[in-house]
PDB file of C-alpha atoms in Angstrom:
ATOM      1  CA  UNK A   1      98.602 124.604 -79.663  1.00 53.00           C
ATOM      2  CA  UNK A   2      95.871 125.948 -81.376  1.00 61.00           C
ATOM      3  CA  UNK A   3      97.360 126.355 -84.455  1.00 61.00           C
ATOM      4  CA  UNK A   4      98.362 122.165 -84.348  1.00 58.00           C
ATOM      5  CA  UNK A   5      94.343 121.918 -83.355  1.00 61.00           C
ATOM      6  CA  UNK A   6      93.436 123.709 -86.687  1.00 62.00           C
ATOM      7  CA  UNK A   7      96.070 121.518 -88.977  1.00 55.00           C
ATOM      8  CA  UNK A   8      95.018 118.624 -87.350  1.00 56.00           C
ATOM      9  CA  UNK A   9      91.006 119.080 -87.804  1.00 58.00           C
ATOM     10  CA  UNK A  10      91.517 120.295 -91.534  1.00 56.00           C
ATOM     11  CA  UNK A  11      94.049 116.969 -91.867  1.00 55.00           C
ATOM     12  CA  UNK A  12      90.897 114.812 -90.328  1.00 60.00           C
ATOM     13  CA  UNK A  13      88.111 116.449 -92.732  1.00 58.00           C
ATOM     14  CA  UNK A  14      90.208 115.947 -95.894  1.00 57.00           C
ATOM     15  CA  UNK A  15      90.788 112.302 -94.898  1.00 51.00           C
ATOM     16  CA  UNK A  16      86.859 112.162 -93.974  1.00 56.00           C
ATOM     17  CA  UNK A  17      86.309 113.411 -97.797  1.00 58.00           C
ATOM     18  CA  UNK A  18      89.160 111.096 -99.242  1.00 58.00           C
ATOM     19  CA  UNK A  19      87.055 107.883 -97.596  1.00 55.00           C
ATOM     20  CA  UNK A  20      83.905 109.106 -99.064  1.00 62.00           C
ATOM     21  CA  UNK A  21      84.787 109.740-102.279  1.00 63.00           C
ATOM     22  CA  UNK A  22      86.355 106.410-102.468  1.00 66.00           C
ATOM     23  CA  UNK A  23      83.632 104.658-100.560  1.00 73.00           C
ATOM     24  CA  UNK A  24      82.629 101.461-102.407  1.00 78.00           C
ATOM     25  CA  UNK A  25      78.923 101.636-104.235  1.00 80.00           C
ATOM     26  CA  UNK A  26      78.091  97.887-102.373  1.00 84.00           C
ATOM     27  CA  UNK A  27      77.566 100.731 -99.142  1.00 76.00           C
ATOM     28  CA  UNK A  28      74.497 101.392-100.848  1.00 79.00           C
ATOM     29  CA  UNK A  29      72.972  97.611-100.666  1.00 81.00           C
ATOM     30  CA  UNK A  30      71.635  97.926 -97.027  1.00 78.00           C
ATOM     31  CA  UNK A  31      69.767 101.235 -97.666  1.00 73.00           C
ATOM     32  CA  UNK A  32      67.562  99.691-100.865  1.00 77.00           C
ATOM     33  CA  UNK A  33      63.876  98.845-100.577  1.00 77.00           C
ATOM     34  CA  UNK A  34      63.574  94.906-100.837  1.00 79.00           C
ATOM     35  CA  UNK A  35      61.541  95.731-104.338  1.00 81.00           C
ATOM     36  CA  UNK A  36      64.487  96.982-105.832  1.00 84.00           C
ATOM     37  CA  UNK A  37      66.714  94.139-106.968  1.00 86.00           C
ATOM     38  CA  UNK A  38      69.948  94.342-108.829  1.00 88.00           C
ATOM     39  CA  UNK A  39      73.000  91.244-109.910  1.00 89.00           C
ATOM     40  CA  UNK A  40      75.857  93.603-110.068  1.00 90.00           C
ATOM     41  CA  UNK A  41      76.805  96.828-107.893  1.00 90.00           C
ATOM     42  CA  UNK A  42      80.583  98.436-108.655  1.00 92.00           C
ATOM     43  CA  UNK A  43      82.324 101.632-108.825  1.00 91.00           C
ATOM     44  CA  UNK A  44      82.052 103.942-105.588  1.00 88.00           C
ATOM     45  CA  UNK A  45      78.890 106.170-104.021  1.00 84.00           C
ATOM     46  CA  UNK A  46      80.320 109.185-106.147  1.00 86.00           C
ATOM     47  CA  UNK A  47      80.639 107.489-109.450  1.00 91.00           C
ATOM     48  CA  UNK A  48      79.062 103.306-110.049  1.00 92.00           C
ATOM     49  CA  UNK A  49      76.720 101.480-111.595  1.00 95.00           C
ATOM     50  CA  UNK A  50      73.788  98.813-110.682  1.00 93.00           C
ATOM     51  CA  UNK A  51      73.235  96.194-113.221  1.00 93.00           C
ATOM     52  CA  UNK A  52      69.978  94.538-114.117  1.00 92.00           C
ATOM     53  CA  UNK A  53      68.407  96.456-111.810  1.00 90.00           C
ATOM     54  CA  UNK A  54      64.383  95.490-111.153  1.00 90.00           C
ATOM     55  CA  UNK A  55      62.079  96.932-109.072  1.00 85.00           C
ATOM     56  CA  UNK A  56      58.665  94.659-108.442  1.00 80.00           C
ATOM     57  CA  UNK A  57      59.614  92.289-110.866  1.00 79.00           C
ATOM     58  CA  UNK A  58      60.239  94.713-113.938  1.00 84.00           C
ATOM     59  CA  UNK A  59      63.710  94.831-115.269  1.00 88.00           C
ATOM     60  CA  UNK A  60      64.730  98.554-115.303  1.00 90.00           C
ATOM     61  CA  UNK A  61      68.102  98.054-117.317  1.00 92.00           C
ATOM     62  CA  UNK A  62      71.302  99.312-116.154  1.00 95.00           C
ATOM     63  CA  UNK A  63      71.406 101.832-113.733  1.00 94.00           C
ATOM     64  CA  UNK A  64      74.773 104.417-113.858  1.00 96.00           C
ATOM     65  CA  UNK A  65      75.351 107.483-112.137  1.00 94.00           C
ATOM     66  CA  UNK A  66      78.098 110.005-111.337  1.00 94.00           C
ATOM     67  CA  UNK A  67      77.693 112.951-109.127  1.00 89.00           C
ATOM     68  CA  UNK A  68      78.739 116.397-111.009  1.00 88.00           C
ATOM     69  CA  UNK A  69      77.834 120.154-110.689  1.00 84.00           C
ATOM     70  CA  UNK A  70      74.891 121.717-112.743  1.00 80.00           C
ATOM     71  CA  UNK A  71      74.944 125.698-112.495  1.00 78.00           C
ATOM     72  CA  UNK A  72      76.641 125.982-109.113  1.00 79.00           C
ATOM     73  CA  UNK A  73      74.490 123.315-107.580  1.00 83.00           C
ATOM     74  CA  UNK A  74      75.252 119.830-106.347  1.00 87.00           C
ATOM     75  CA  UNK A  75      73.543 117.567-108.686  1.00 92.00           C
ATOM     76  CA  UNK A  76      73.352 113.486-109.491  1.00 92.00           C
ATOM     77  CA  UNK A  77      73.572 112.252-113.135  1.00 95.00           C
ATOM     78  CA  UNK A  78      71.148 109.167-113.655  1.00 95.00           C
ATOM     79  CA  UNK A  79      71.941 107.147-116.719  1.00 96.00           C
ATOM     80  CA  UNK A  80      69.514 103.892-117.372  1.00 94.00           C
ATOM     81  CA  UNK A  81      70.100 101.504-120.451  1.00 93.00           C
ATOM     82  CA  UNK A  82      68.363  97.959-121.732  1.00 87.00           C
ATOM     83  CA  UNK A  83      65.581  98.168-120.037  1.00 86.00           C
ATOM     84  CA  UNK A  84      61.943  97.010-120.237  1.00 86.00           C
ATOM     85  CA  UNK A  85      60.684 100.650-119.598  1.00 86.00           C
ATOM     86  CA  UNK A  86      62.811 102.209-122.335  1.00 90.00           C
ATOM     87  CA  UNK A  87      66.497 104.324-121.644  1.00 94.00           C
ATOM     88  CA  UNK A  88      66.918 107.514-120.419  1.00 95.00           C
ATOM     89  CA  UNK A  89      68.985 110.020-118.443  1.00 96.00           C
ATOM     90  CA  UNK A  90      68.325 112.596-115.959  1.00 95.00           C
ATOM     91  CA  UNK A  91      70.269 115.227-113.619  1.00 95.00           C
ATOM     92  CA  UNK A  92      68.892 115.473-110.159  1.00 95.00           C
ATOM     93  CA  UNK A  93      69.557 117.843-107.584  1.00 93.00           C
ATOM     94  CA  UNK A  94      68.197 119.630-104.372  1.00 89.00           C
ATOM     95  CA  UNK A  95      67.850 123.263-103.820  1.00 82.00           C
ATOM     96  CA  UNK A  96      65.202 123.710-101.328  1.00 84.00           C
ATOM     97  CA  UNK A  97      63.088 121.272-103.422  1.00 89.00           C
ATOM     98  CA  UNK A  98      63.906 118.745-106.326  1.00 92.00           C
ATOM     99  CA  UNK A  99      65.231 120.137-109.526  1.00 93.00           C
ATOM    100  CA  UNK A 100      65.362 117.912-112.312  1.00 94.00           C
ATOM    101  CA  UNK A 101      67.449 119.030-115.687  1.00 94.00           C
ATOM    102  CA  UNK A 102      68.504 117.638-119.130  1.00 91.00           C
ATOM    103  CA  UNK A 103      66.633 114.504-119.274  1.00 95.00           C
ATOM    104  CA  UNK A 104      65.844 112.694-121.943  1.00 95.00           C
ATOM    105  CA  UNK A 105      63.898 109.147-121.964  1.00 95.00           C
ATOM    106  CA  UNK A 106      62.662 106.866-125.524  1.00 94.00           C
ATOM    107  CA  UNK A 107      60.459 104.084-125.218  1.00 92.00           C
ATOM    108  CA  UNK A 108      59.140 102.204-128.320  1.00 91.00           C
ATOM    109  CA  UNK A 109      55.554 102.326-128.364  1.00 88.00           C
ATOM    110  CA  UNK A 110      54.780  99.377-128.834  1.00 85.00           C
ATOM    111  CA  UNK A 111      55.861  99.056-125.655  1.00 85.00           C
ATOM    112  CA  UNK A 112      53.243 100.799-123.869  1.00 82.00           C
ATOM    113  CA  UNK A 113      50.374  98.277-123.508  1.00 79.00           C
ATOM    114  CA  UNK A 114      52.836  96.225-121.246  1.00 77.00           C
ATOM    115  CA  UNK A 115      54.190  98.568-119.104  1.00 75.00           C
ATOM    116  CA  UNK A 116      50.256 100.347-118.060  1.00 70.00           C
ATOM    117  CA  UNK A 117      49.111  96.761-117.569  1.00 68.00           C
ATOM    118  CA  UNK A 118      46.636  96.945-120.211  1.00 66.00           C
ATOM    119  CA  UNK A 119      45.352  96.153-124.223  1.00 69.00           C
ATOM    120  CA  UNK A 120      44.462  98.460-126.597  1.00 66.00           C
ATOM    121  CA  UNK A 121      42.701  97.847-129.593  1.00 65.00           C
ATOM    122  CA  UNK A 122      45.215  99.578-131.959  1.00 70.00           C
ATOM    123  CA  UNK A 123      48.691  98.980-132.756  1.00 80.00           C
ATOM    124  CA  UNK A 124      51.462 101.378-132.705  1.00 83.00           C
ATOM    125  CA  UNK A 125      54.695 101.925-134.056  1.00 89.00           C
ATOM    126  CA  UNK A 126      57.245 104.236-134.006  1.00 91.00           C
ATOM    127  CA  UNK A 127      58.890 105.609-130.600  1.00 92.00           C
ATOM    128  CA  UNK A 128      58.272 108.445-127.585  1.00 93.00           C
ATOM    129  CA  UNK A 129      61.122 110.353-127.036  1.00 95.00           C
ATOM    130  CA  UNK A 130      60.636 112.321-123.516  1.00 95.00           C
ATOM    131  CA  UNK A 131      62.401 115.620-123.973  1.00 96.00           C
ATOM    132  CA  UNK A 132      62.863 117.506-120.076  1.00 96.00           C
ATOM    133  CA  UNK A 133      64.225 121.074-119.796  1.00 95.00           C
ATOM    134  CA  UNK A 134      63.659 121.918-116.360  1.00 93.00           C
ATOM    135  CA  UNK A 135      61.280 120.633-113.503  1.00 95.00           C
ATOM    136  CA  UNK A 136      60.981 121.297-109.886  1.00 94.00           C
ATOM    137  CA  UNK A 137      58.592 120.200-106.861  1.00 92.00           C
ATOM    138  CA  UNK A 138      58.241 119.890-103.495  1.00 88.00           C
ATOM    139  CA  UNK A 139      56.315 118.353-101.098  1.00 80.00           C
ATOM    140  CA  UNK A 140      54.191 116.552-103.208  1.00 78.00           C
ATOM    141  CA  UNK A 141      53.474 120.192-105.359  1.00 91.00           C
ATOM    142  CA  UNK A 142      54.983 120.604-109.193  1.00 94.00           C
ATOM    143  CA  UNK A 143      56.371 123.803-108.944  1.00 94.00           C
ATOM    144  CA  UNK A 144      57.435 124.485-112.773  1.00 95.00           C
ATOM    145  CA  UNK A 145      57.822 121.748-115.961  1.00 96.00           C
ATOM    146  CA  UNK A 146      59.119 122.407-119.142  1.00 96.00           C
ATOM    147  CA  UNK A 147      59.474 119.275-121.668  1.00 97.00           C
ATOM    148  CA  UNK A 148      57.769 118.016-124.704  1.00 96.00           C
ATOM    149  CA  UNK A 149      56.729 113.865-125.985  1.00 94.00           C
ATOM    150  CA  UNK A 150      57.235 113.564-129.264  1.00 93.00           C
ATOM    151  CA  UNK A 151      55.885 110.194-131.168  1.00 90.00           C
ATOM    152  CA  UNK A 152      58.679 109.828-133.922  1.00 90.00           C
ATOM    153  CA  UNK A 153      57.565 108.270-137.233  1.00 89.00           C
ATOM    154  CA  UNK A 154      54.369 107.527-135.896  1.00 87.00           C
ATOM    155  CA  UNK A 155      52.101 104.986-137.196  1.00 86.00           C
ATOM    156  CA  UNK A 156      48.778 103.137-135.831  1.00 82.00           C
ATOM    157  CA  UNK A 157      47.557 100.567-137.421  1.00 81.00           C
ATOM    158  CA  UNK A 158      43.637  99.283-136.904  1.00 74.00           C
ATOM    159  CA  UNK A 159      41.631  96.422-138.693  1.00 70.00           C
ATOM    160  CA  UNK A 160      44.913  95.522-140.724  1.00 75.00           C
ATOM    161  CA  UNK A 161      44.829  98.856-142.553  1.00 77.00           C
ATOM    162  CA  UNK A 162      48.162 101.412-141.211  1.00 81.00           C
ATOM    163  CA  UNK A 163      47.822 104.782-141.285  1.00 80.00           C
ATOM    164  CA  UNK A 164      50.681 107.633-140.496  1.00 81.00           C
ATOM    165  CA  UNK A 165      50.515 110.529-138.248  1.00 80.00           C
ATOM    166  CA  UNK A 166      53.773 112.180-138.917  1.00 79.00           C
ATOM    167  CA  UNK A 167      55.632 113.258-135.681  1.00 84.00           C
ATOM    168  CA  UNK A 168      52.842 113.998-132.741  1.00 87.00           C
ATOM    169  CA  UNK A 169      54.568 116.714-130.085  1.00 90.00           C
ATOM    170  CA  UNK A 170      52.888 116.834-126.361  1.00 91.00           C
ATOM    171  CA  UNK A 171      53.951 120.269-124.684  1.00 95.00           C
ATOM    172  CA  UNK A 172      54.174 119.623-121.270  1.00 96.00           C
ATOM    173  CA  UNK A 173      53.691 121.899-118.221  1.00 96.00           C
ATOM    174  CA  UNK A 174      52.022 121.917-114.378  1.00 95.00           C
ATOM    175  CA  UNK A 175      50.270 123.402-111.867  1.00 94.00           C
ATOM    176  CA  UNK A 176      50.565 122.302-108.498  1.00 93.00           C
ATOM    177  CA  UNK A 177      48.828 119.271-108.257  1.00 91.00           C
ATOM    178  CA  UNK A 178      48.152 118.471-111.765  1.00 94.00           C
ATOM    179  CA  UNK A 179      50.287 117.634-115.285  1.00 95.00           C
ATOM    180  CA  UNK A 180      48.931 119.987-117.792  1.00 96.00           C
ATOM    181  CA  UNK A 181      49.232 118.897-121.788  1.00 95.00           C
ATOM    182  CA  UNK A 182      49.100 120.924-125.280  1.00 94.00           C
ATOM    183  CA  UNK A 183      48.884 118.937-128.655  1.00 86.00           C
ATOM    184  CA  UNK A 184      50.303 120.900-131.153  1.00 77.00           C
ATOM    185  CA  UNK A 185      48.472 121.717-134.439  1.00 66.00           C
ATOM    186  CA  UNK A 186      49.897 119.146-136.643  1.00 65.00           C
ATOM    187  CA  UNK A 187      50.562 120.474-140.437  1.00 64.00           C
ATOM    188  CA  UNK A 188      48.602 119.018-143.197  1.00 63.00           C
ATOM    189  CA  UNK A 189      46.968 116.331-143.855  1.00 66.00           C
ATOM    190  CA  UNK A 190      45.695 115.657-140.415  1.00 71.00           C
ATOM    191  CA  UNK A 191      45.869 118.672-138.477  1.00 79.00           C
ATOM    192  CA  UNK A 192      45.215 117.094-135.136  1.00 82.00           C
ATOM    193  CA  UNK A 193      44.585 119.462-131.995  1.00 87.00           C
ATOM    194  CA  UNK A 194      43.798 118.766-128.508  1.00 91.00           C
ATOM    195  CA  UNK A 195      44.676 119.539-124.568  1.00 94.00           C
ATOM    196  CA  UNK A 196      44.198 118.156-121.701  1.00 95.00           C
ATOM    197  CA  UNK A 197      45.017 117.415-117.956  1.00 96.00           C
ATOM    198  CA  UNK A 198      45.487 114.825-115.290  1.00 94.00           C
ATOM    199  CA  UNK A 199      45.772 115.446-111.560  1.00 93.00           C
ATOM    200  CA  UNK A 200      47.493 113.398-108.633  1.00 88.00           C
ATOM    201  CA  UNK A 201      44.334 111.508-108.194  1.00 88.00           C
ATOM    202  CA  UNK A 202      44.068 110.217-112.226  1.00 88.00           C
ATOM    203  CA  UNK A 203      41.224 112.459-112.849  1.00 94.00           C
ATOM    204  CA  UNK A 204      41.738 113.429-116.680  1.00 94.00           C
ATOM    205  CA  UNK A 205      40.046 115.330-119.113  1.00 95.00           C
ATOM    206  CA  UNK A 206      41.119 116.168-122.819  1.00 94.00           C
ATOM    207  CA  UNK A 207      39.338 118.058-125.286  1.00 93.00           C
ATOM    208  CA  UNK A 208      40.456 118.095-128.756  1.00 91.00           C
ATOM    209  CA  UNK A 209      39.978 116.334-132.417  1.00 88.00           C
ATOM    210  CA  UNK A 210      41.355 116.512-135.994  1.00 86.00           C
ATOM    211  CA  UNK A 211      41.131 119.061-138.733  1.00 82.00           C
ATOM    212  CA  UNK A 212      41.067 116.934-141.907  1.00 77.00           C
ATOM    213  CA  UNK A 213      39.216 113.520-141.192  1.00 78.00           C
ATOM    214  CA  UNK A 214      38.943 112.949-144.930  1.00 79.00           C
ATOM    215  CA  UNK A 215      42.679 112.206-145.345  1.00 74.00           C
ATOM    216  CA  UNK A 216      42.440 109.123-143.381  1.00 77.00           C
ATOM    217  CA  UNK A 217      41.449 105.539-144.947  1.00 76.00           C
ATOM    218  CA  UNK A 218      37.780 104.897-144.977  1.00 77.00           C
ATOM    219  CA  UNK A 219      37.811 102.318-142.299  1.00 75.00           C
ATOM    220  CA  UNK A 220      39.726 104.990-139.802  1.00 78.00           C
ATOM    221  CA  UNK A 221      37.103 107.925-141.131  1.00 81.00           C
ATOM    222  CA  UNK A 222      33.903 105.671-139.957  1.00 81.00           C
ATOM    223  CA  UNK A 223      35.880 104.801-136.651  1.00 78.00           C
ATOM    224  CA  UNK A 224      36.592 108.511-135.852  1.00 82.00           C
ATOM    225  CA  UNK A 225      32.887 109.625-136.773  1.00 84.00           C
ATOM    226  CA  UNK A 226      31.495 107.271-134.054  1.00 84.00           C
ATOM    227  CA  UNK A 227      33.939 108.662-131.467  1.00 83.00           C
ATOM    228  CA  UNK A 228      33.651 112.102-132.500  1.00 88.00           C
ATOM    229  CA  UNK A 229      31.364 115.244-133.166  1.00 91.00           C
ATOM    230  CA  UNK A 230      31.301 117.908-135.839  1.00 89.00           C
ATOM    231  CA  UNK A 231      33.274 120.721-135.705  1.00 84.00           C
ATOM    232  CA  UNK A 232      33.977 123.944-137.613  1.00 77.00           C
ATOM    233  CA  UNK A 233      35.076 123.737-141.012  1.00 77.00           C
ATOM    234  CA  UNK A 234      34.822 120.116-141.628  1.00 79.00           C
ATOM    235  CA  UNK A 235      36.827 118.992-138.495  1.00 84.00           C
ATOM    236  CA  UNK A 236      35.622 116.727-135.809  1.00 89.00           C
ATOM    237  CA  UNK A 237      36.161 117.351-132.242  1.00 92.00           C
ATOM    238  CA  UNK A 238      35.886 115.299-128.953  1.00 92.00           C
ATOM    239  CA  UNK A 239      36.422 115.553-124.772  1.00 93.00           C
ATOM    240  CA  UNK A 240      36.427 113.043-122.762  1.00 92.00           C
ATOM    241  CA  UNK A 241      37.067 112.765-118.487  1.00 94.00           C
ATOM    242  CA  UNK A 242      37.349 109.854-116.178  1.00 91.00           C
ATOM    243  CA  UNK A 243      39.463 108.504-114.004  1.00 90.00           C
ATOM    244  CA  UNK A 244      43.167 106.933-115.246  1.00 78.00           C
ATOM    245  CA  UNK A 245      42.692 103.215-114.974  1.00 68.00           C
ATOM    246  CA  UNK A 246      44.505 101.771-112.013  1.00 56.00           C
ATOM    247  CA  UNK A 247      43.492 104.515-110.019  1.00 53.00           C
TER     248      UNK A 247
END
């Protein structure tokens, strides 16, 4: 009898797993915040995609995922395409606390003044590309980070005169309740420095400047004298602090 018991509970949890796996993604609709919107959901909870997916009014893009293993741990693989915030992909998974792995985001940045809500005087071109090794947190706390932002062909353009930067690279890391940044020395001509930080609250500070001011056009050199101060060896440095607008 108890041997018919075990067959029979091990023939009832591998139908249990069969319906789940094949589960239909359209099991998800009644669990999703009435600011998230989407036209199209197919595929099944394991493996589907949402199309034209919005949340508050912004289209997101196309939303895939498939659930996969990542190192011996149960992860989620995000996938997000033709979007108004740029496309990107992303493994998440839970150990404890969030782990997130192998993503990879790219925006134009021209982009940017739309998406914060807000103008800037200058105009940008080229694109971010969000490189993510490895982050975790928990509770609210960022545990560890490792990923860069670089600006590829980077260009800003002020007063109708364009000048190029080269390839800008953020290093990115944390502390436990703030987003800690590096700016790489950049090689010649410009040599631009800084670092800086900004907590959950948007307080930010960043110290930092650029080495050769005299390779930019004149108009840029008089622009960056005003908002800078000397600094050794010909450079000029700033730091500024405040409070991330919208905050």
């Amino acid at each position: 009898m108890r041997r018919w018991l075990r067959w029979g509970g091990l023939f009832l949890l591998l139908y249990v797993v069969c319906l789940l796996v094949s589960a239909p993604a359209r099991l998800l609709t009644p669990f999703t915040s009435d600011r998230l919107q989407f036209t199209v959901i197919s595929g099944t909870l394991w493996q589907g995609k949402a199309e034209q997916l919005r949340w508050r009014n912004r289209l997101l893009g196309n939303l895939s995922w498939r659930w996969g293993w990542h190192h011996g741990l149960p992860v989620i693989r995000l996938a997000l395409t033709a979007g108004e915030v740029g496309e990107g992909r992303i493994t998440v998974g839970w150990l404890r606390h969030w782990q997130l792995s192998t993503g990879r985001w790219q925006l134009p940045i021209s982009r940017l003044p739309a998406i914060f809500g807000y103008a800037v005087p200058l105009e940008g071109q080229g694109h971010l590309v969000l490189a993510l090794d490895n982050a975790s947190f928990n509770a609210g706390k960022c545990l560890m980070l490792t990923a860069s932002v670089e600006w590829r062909q980077a260009q800003l353009s002020i007063l109708g005169q364009t000048t190029s930067l080269g390839e800008p690279r953020l290093q990115l890391r944390c502390e436990p309740q703030r987003l800690l940044f590096t700016f790489h020395p950049q090689q010649p001509p410009l040599k631009l420095f800084g670092e800086g930080s900004l907590d959950r609250s948007g307080n930010y500070h960043f110290r930092g400047g650029i080495g050769a001011p005299e390779a930019l056009p004149a108009q840029w050199q008089q622009a960056v004298e005003v908002a800078t101060s000397p600094g050794e060896d010909g450079s000029r440095k700033t730091e500024v602090a405040g409070i991330w607008p919208g905050k």
